[in-house]
Amino acid sequence: MSSRSSEPRVGLRGPVLIAGGAGYIGSHTTKLFRELGVATVVLDNLSTGHRRFVQGPFEQADLGDRATLARVFAEHRPAAVVHFAAKTYVGESVTDPSKYYLENVAYTWNLLEAMRAAGCRDIVFSSSCATYGNPLRVPIDEDHPQAPISPYGRTKLHMEHMMEDYSRAYGLRFAALRYFNAAGASQGGELGEIHVPETHLIPLVLFTALGLREKISVFGDDYDTPDGTCIRDYVHVEDLALAHVLALSKLQAGTERLACNLGTGQGFSVLEVIETCRRVSGRPIAVVQAPRREGDPPRLVSGGSRAFDLLGWKPRRPGLADIVGDAWRFHSAEARRPEA
Ligand code: UFG
């Protein structure tokens, strides 16, 4: 296997089937596997992903389509799966939970069944800090009780439980990676965050800096935090990608199941993020106070060292200015695209 000198040594068997590989974190992870010389096959229905972000072999298919899933496993014979394909809007999960139970829970069952039928036993899976719900203590380590407060968080927890049960009964090996706030873009500038609609803070603030929005609303300024705005743990998308590679290598080396947080352990408030965006972009950014957004906990910061202890994972780009800088380069270039 070829390896960039800066990359860790990982022993990996491919091909790796990447469900949701046209999306934000999935496309960065596909890119990293390929840079490490590991074959990939992206499976994505392009409902929210982007064809131009897909690298390597691609199957446009839906996890709801069991016949196609069986064909994809038969044709590509993946040695492992990395599973990103899911609905991710917390607010929408409250108003339309049916979509979340279908596409997150039921479709994951389809995927696990296809794996069982094909004898494919390793899966790395996108879980979320949303599985912890309103934190009882911050920083949040992996032993914190999982009591999600949204249907989105509950579906992610169901997915974890399903894999745990399959692991004990059928020998599935799985890694649940509980992301905090994914942010940034590839340092090469080719991949980044494009959601329609966009709801995440950093892209929205940068759209404001680019003049694509008039102002950014700060959802609540009376939280029990030093400046009154919510605190989050922003983690670089390339660091998330690296954790998937390391987790798969752990499974392939024999670990049966693992779950760990992926965050930097550092929290930044909404106002600190906006100030960093001002500094990085050198542009003015108009801010307006808005009411609290329902369901936002005041502070979500990752604690513990399990990702380091189990995977040897440590964020390489933990600085908020670096994360915002990579996102700024990506969104500035996107804004110059003729079709943007
Ligand atoms: N925010 C604003 N204004 C905006 C958008 C966001 O003030 O226009 C605030 C939010 O209220 C929050 C912070 O910025 O305090 C970050 O919000 P994001 O929407 O960027 O991210 P969240 O923390 O809400 O969501 C992330 C993931 C979800 C996951 C959730 C777990 O994107 O997938 O963490 O709580 F479910």
Short mmCIF file of C-alpha atoms and ligand atoms in Angstrom, two decimals:
data_model
loop_
_atom_site.label_atom_id
_atom_site.label_comp_id
_atom_site.label_asym_id
_atom_site.label_seq_id
_atom_site.Cartn_x
_atom_site.Cartn_y
_atom_site.Cartn_z
CA MET A 1 0.00 0.00 0.00
CA SER A 2 1.34 3.42 -0.90
CA SER A 3 1.38 5.99 1.87
CA ARG A 4 2.09 9.69 2.12
CA SER A 5 4.97 10.18 4.52
CA SER A 6 2.82 12.38 6.78
CA GLU A 7 0.11 9.73 7.08
CA PRO A 8 0.09 7.13 9.85
CA ARG A 9 0.89 3.57 8.86
CA VAL A 10 -2.38 1.72 8.55
CA GLY A 11 -2.90 -1.81 7.37
CA LEU A 12 -6.15 -1.82 5.44
CA ARG A 13 -7.97 -4.27 3.24
CA GLY A 14 -10.27 -2.86 0.61
CA PRO A 15 -12.32 -2.23 -1.26
CA VAL A 16 -14.20 -0.10 1.21
CA LEU A 17 -17.83 0.63 0.42
CA ILE A 18 -18.55 4.21 1.42
CA ALA A 19 -22.27 4.78 1.88
CA GLY A 20 -22.88 8.51 1.64
CA GLY A 21 -19.48 9.12 0.04
CA ALA A 22 -20.77 12.08 -1.98
CA GLY A 23 -21.52 14.03 1.19
CA TYR A 24 -19.42 16.34 3.30
CA ILE A 25 -17.57 13.96 5.63
CA GLY A 26 -17.97 10.95 3.31
CA SER A 27 -16.19 12.64 0.40
CA HIS A 28 -13.25 13.69 2.58
CA THR A 29 -12.96 10.15 3.93
CA THR A 30 -13.11 8.61 0.44
CA LYS A 31 -10.34 10.96 -0.65
CA LEU A 32 -8.13 9.93 2.26
CA PHE A 33 -8.64 6.19 1.70
CA ARG A 34 -7.69 6.66 -1.93
CA GLU A 35 -4.62 8.70 -1.05
CA LEU A 36 -3.58 5.79 1.15
CA GLY A 37 -3.96 3.41 -1.78
CA VAL A 38 -7.11 1.71 -0.49
CA ALA A 39 -9.76 0.96 -3.14
CA THR A 40 -13.18 2.48 -2.53
CA VAL A 41 -16.68 2.30 -3.97
CA VAL A 42 -19.00 5.19 -3.21
CA LEU A 43 -22.68 4.44 -2.85
CA ASP A 44 -24.89 7.50 -2.65
CA ASN A 45 -28.38 8.44 -3.83
CA LEU A 46 -27.26 12.07 -4.34
CA SER A 47 -30.26 13.30 -2.34
CA THR A 48 -27.91 15.64 -0.48
CA GLY A 49 -24.50 14.63 -1.80
CA HIS A 50 -22.67 16.03 -4.81
CA ARG A 51 -21.59 14.01 -7.83
CA ARG A 52 -18.54 16.24 -8.38
CA PHE A 53 -17.25 15.35 -4.89
CA VAL A 54 -17.16 11.63 -5.65
CA GLN A 55 -13.78 10.06 -6.26
CA GLY A 56 -13.35 6.64 -7.83
CA PRO A 57 -16.01 4.03 -8.59
CA PHE A 58 -19.54 5.24 -7.95
CA GLU A 59 -22.91 3.55 -7.60
CA GLN A 60 -25.87 5.92 -7.54
CA ALA A 61 -28.23 3.93 -5.38
CA ASP A 62 -30.46 4.24 -2.39
CA LEU A 63 -30.06 2.19 0.77
CA GLY A 64 -33.80 1.59 0.52
CA ASP A 65 -33.21 -0.46 -2.64
CA ARG A 66 -32.30 -3.89 -1.32
CA ALA A 67 -31.92 -5.54 -4.72
CA THR A 68 -29.38 -2.94 -5.82
CA LEU A 69 -27.56 -3.23 -2.50
CA ALA A 70 -27.24 -6.98 -3.03
CA ARG A 71 -25.91 -6.40 -6.54
CA VAL A 72 -23.38 -3.81 -5.33
CA PHE A 73 -22.07 -6.22 -2.66
CA ALA A 74 -21.91 -9.06 -5.19
CA GLU A 75 -20.13 -6.98 -7.82
CA HIS A 76 -17.68 -5.01 -5.71
CA ARG A 77 -17.15 -7.51 -2.87
CA PRO A 78 -16.31 -4.83 -0.29
CA ALA A 79 -14.08 -5.91 2.58
CA ALA A 80 -15.65 -3.24 4.82
CA VAL A 81 -18.24 -0.48 4.96
CA VAL A 82 -18.04 3.09 6.16
CA HIS A 83 -21.55 4.40 6.69
CA PHE A 84 -22.30 8.12 6.39
CA ALA A 85 -25.64 7.95 4.61
CA ALA A 86 -28.21 9.55 6.90
CA LYS A 87 -30.54 12.47 7.38
CA THR A 88 -28.93 15.05 9.63
CA TYR A 89 -31.27 17.97 10.34
CA VAL A 90 -32.23 18.03 14.00
CA GLY A 91 -35.18 20.42 13.42
CA GLU A 92 -36.58 18.41 10.52
CA SER A 93 -36.32 15.24 12.60
CA VAL A 94 -38.75 16.82 15.06
CA THR A 95 -41.32 17.78 12.41
CA ASP A 96 -40.85 14.71 10.19
CA PRO A 97 -39.52 11.82 12.31
CA SER A 98 -40.85 9.25 9.84
CA LYS A 99 -38.14 10.19 7.35
CA TYR A 100 -35.47 9.75 10.04
CA TYR A 101 -36.68 6.37 11.28
CA LEU A 102 -36.92 5.17 7.68
CA GLU A 103 -33.69 6.51 6.24
CA ASN A 104 -31.48 6.33 9.33
CA VAL A 105 -32.78 3.27 11.15
CA ALA A 106 -34.56 1.07 8.58
CA TYR A 107 -32.03 1.72 5.82
CA THR A 108 -29.20 0.88 8.19
CA TRP A 109 -30.95 -2.43 8.81
CA ASN A 110 -30.94 -2.95 5.02
CA LEU A 111 -27.25 -2.22 4.92
CA LEU A 112 -26.43 -4.57 7.81
CA GLU A 113 -28.50 -7.32 6.20
CA ALA A 114 -26.68 -6.84 2.90
CA MET A 115 -23.39 -7.08 4.80
CA ARG A 116 -24.49 -10.27 6.57
CA ALA A 117 -25.62 -11.87 3.33
CA ALA A 118 -22.31 -11.00 1.70
CA GLY A 119 -20.15 -12.01 4.66
CA CYS A 120 -18.81 -8.49 5.11
CA ARG A 121 -18.27 -7.93 8.82
CA ASP A 122 -16.61 -4.54 9.44
CA ILE A 123 -18.41 -1.22 9.59
CA VAL A 124 -17.38 2.25 10.72
CA PHE A 125 -20.33 4.46 11.32
CA SER A 126 -21.14 8.17 11.80
CA SER A 127 -22.69 8.62 15.16
CA SER A 128 -23.14 11.94 16.89
CA CYS A 129 -22.70 13.81 20.14
CA ALA A 130 -26.47 14.29 19.75
CA THR A 131 -26.80 10.78 21.25
CA TYR A 132 -25.83 12.25 24.65
CA GLY A 133 -28.74 14.73 24.71
CA ASN A 134 -28.55 17.59 27.21
CA PRO A 135 -25.21 17.05 28.91
CA LEU A 136 -25.18 16.37 32.63
CA ARG A 137 -21.51 17.32 32.66
CA VAL A 138 -19.15 19.01 30.21
CA PRO A 139 -16.71 17.99 28.77
CA ILE A 140 -18.69 14.96 27.67
CA ASP A 141 -16.80 11.68 27.79
CA GLU A 142 -17.99 8.40 26.31
CA ASP A 143 -19.28 7.15 29.66
CA HIS A 144 -21.77 10.00 29.79
CA PRO A 145 -25.33 8.60 29.65
CA GLN A 146 -26.81 8.55 26.17
CA ALA A 147 -30.23 10.20 26.42
CA PRO A 148 -30.89 11.97 23.12
CA ILE A 149 -33.49 14.72 23.07
CA SER A 150 -34.30 14.78 19.33
CA PRO A 151 -35.55 12.12 16.93
CA TYR A 152 -32.30 12.65 15.01
CA GLY A 153 -30.22 11.80 18.08
CA ARG A 154 -32.50 8.89 18.91
CA THR A 155 -32.12 7.41 15.42
CA LYS A 156 -28.33 7.60 15.74
CA LEU A 157 -28.53 5.81 19.09
CA HIS A 158 -30.81 3.15 17.60
CA MET A 159 -28.22 2.64 14.88
CA GLU A 160 -25.52 2.17 17.53
CA HIS A 161 -27.69 -0.33 19.40
CA MET A 162 -28.50 -2.23 16.23
CA MET A 163 -24.80 -2.64 15.47
CA GLU A 164 -24.06 -3.68 19.03
CA ASP A 165 -26.73 -6.40 18.82
CA TYR A 166 -25.53 -7.57 15.41
CA SER A 167 -22.01 -7.62 16.73
CA ARG A 168 -22.90 -9.90 19.66
CA ALA A 169 -25.17 -12.17 17.61
CA TYR A 170 -23.56 -12.30 14.18
CA GLY A 171 -19.96 -11.24 14.69
CA LEU A 172 -20.27 -7.83 13.08
CA ARG A 173 -17.34 -5.60 14.05
CA PHE A 174 -18.22 -1.94 14.35
CA ALA A 175 -16.87 1.45 15.32
CA ALA A 176 -19.32 4.20 16.27
CA LEU A 177 -17.67 7.59 15.91
CA ARG A 178 -19.57 10.31 17.76
CA TYR A 179 -18.77 13.55 16.02
CA PHE A 180 -19.00 16.91 17.64
CA ASN A 181 -19.29 19.82 15.13
CA ALA A 182 -17.75 18.89 11.79
CA ALA A 183 -16.25 21.97 10.13
CA GLY A 184 -13.63 23.17 7.66
CA ALA A 185 -12.81 21.94 4.18
CA SER A 186 -10.04 20.00 2.48
CA GLN A 187 -6.74 21.84 2.60
CA GLY A 188 -6.38 21.32 -1.13
CA GLY A 189 -9.63 23.26 -1.61
CA GLU A 190 -11.45 20.65 -3.72
CA LEU A 191 -13.97 19.47 -1.11
CA GLY A 192 -16.06 21.32 1.44
CA GLU A 193 -19.40 21.78 3.09
CA ILE A 194 -22.43 22.33 0.86
CA HIS A 195 -25.80 21.66 2.43
CA VAL A 196 -29.09 22.76 0.92
CA PRO A 197 -30.50 24.35 2.94
CA GLU A 198 -27.42 25.36 4.92
CA THR A 199 -28.10 25.60 8.65
CA HIS A 200 -24.60 25.33 10.12
CA LEU A 201 -22.94 28.26 11.76
CA ILE A 202 -19.54 28.51 10.06
CA PRO A 203 -20.75 28.36 6.42
CA LEU A 204 -23.57 30.80 7.19
CA VAL A 205 -21.16 33.28 8.79
CA LEU A 206 -18.81 32.95 5.80
CA PHE A 207 -21.71 33.47 3.36
CA THR A 208 -22.32 36.73 5.22
CA ALA A 209 -18.64 37.69 4.83
CA LEU A 210 -18.94 36.94 1.10
CA GLY A 211 -21.98 39.19 0.79
CA LEU A 212 -24.27 36.26 -0.06
CA ARG A 213 -26.29 36.97 3.09
CA GLU A 214 -27.00 40.28 4.71
CA LYS A 215 -26.36 39.20 8.30
CA ILE A 216 -25.93 36.30 10.64
CA SER A 217 -28.47 35.65 13.39
CA VAL A 218 -27.09 34.68 16.79
CA PHE A 219 -29.58 32.23 18.26
CA GLY A 220 -29.72 33.25 21.92
CA ASP A 221 -27.38 35.48 23.92
CA ASP A 222 -28.61 34.67 27.42
CA TYR A 223 -27.17 31.20 27.90
CA ASP A 224 -25.14 30.43 31.00
CA THR A 225 -21.82 30.81 29.17
CA PRO A 226 -19.18 33.57 29.45
CA ASP A 227 -20.56 35.65 26.54
CA GLY A 228 -24.11 34.27 26.68
CA THR A 229 -23.91 32.38 23.36
CA CYS A 230 -23.70 28.62 22.78
CA ILE A 231 -20.38 26.83 22.91
CA ARG A 232 -19.47 24.03 20.49
CA ASP A 233 -16.44 21.86 19.76
CA TYR A 234 -15.54 22.35 16.06
CA VAL A 235 -13.47 19.56 14.57
CA HIS A 236 -11.78 19.64 11.18
CA VAL A 237 -13.43 17.41 8.58
CA GLU A 238 -10.03 16.03 7.52
CA ASP A 239 -9.40 14.99 11.11
CA LEU A 240 -12.76 13.21 11.11
CA ALA A 241 -11.77 11.43 7.90
CA LEU A 242 -8.54 10.25 9.49
CA ALA A 243 -10.42 8.77 12.44
CA HIS A 244 -12.47 6.58 10.08
CA VAL A 245 -9.32 5.19 8.50
CA LEU A 246 -7.79 4.46 11.90
CA ALA A 247 -11.03 2.92 13.19
CA LEU A 248 -11.28 0.58 10.23
CA SER A 249 -7.70 -0.48 10.64
CA LYS A 250 -8.48 -1.30 14.28
CA LEU A 251 -11.49 -3.43 13.29
CA GLN A 252 -9.52 -5.24 10.65
CA ALA A 253 -6.88 -5.97 13.28
CA GLY A 254 -9.53 -7.75 15.36
CA THR A 255 -11.27 -5.20 17.61
CA GLU A 256 -14.92 -6.23 17.78
CA ARG A 257 -16.58 -2.98 18.75
CA LEU A 258 -15.64 0.46 19.81
CA ALA A 259 -17.32 3.81 20.30
CA CYS A 260 -15.56 7.10 20.76
CA ASN A 261 -16.03 10.83 20.59
CA LEU A 262 -14.38 12.90 17.91
CA GLY A 263 -13.80 16.45 19.04
CA THR A 264 -10.87 18.69 19.90
CA GLY A 265 -11.84 19.17 23.53
CA GLN A 266 -11.92 22.92 22.99
CA GLY A 267 -15.13 24.92 22.95
CA PHE A 268 -15.87 28.16 21.10
CA SER A 269 -18.90 30.38 21.47
CA VAL A 270 -21.01 31.58 18.55
CA LEU A 271 -19.55 35.09 19.01
CA GLU A 272 -15.99 33.72 19.05
CA VAL A 273 -16.68 31.85 15.81
CA ILE A 274 -18.02 35.03 14.19
CA GLU A 275 -14.99 37.02 15.38
CA THR A 276 -12.64 34.35 13.98
CA CYS A 277 -14.49 34.51 10.65
CA ARG A 278 -14.06 38.30 10.61
CA ARG A 279 -10.35 38.00 11.28
CA VAL A 280 -9.75 35.22 8.77
CA SER A 281 -11.81 36.77 5.96
CA GLY A 282 -10.86 40.37 6.67
CA ARG A 283 -14.49 41.27 5.89
CA PRO A 284 -17.18 42.94 7.99
CA ILE A 285 -19.92 40.59 9.20
CA ALA A 286 -23.25 42.02 10.35
CA VAL A 287 -24.74 40.28 13.35
CA VAL A 288 -28.28 40.34 14.66
CA GLN A 289 -29.59 38.86 17.90
CA ALA A 290 -32.31 36.24 17.47
CA PRO A 291 -34.26 34.04 19.88
CA ARG A 292 -32.81 30.74 21.06
CA ARG A 293 -33.15 27.85 18.63
CA GLU A 294 -35.15 25.08 20.22
CA GLY A 295 -33.11 22.10 21.39
CA ASP A 296 -29.69 23.82 21.46
CA PRO A 297 -27.74 22.79 24.59
CA PRO A 298 -25.58 25.66 25.90
CA ARG A 299 -22.28 23.71 25.80
CA LEU A 300 -21.18 20.66 23.86
CA VAL A 301 -17.50 19.88 24.23
CA SER A 302 -15.84 16.51 23.85
CA GLY A 303 -14.00 15.05 26.81
CA GLY A 304 -11.93 12.03 27.54
CA SER A 305 -9.13 10.54 25.49
CA ARG A 306 -10.70 7.38 24.13
CA ALA A 307 -10.12 8.23 20.46
CA PHE A 308 -6.45 8.73 21.24
CA ASP A 309 -6.20 5.68 23.51
CA LEU A 310 -8.02 3.32 21.12
CA LEU A 311 -7.17 4.72 17.71
CA GLY A 312 -4.11 6.87 18.29
CA TRP A 313 -6.21 9.72 16.88
CA LYS A 314 -5.34 13.28 17.65
CA PRO A 315 -6.68 16.25 15.67
CA ARG A 316 -3.94 17.61 13.44
CA ARG A 317 -5.75 20.84 12.68
CA PRO A 318 -7.49 21.70 15.95
CA GLY A 319 -7.13 25.50 15.71
CA LEU A 320 -10.36 27.34 14.98
CA ALA A 321 -8.57 29.84 12.71
CA ASP A 322 -7.20 26.97 10.59
CA ILE A 323 -10.61 25.31 10.39
CA VAL A 324 -12.28 28.59 9.43
CA GLY A 325 -9.42 29.44 7.04
CA ASP A 326 -9.89 26.20 5.08
CA ALA A 327 -13.67 26.75 4.98
CA TRP A 328 -13.14 30.35 3.84
CA ARG A 329 -10.91 29.31 0.94
CA PHE A 330 -13.45 26.71 -0.13
CA HIS A 331 -16.51 28.98 0.06
CA SER A 332 -14.69 31.90 -1.61
CA ALA A 333 -13.81 29.64 -4.55
CA GLU A 334 -17.37 28.25 -4.65
CA ALA A 335 -18.78 31.76 -4.83
CA ARG A 336 -16.64 32.37 -7.93
CA ARG A 337 -17.97 29.30 -9.72
CA PRO A 338 -20.23 30.38 -12.59
CA GLU A 339 -23.02 28.01 -11.51
CA ALA A 340 -22.85 29.07 -7.86
N1 UFG B 1 -26.18 29.14 15.25
C1 UFG B 1 -26.50 30.48 15.24
N2 UFG B 1 -26.95 31.01 14.08
C2 UFG B 1 -27.10 30.31 12.93
C3 UFG B 1 -26.76 28.93 12.95
C4 UFG B 1 -26.30 28.37 14.14
O1 UFG B 1 -26.40 31.17 16.26
O2 UFG B 1 -27.55 30.86 11.91
C5 UFG B 1 -25.68 28.55 16.49
C6 UFG B 1 -26.53 27.40 16.99
O3 UFG B 1 -27.60 27.87 17.75
C7 UFG B 1 -25.50 26.59 17.78
C8 UFG B 1 -24.18 26.85 17.05
O4 UFG B 1 -24.40 28.01 16.25
O5 UFG B 1 -25.39 27.13 19.07
C9 UFG B 1 -23.78 25.73 16.15
O6 UFG B 1 -24.90 25.38 15.34
P1 UFG B 1 -24.81 24.40 14.10
O7 UFG B 1 -26.18 24.37 13.49
O8 UFG B 1 -23.66 24.78 13.23
O9 UFG B 1 -24.45 23.00 14.74
P2 UFG B 1 -25.22 22.22 15.90
O10 UFG B 1 -24.34 22.31 17.10
O11 UFG B 1 -26.62 22.60 16.06
O12 UFG B 1 -25.30 20.80 15.21
C10 UFG B 1 -24.28 19.88 15.26
C11 UFG B 1 -24.39 18.92 14.08
C12 UFG B 1 -25.66 18.10 14.18
C13 UFG B 1 -25.71 17.43 15.52
C14 UFG B 1 -25.62 18.47 16.60
C15 UFG B 1 -25.64 17.85 17.96
O13 UFG B 1 -24.40 19.64 12.89
O14 UFG B 1 -25.65 17.11 13.18
O15 UFG B 1 -24.41 19.19 16.46
O16 UFG B 1 -26.16 18.76 18.87
F1 UFG B 1 -26.87 16.78 15.68
#
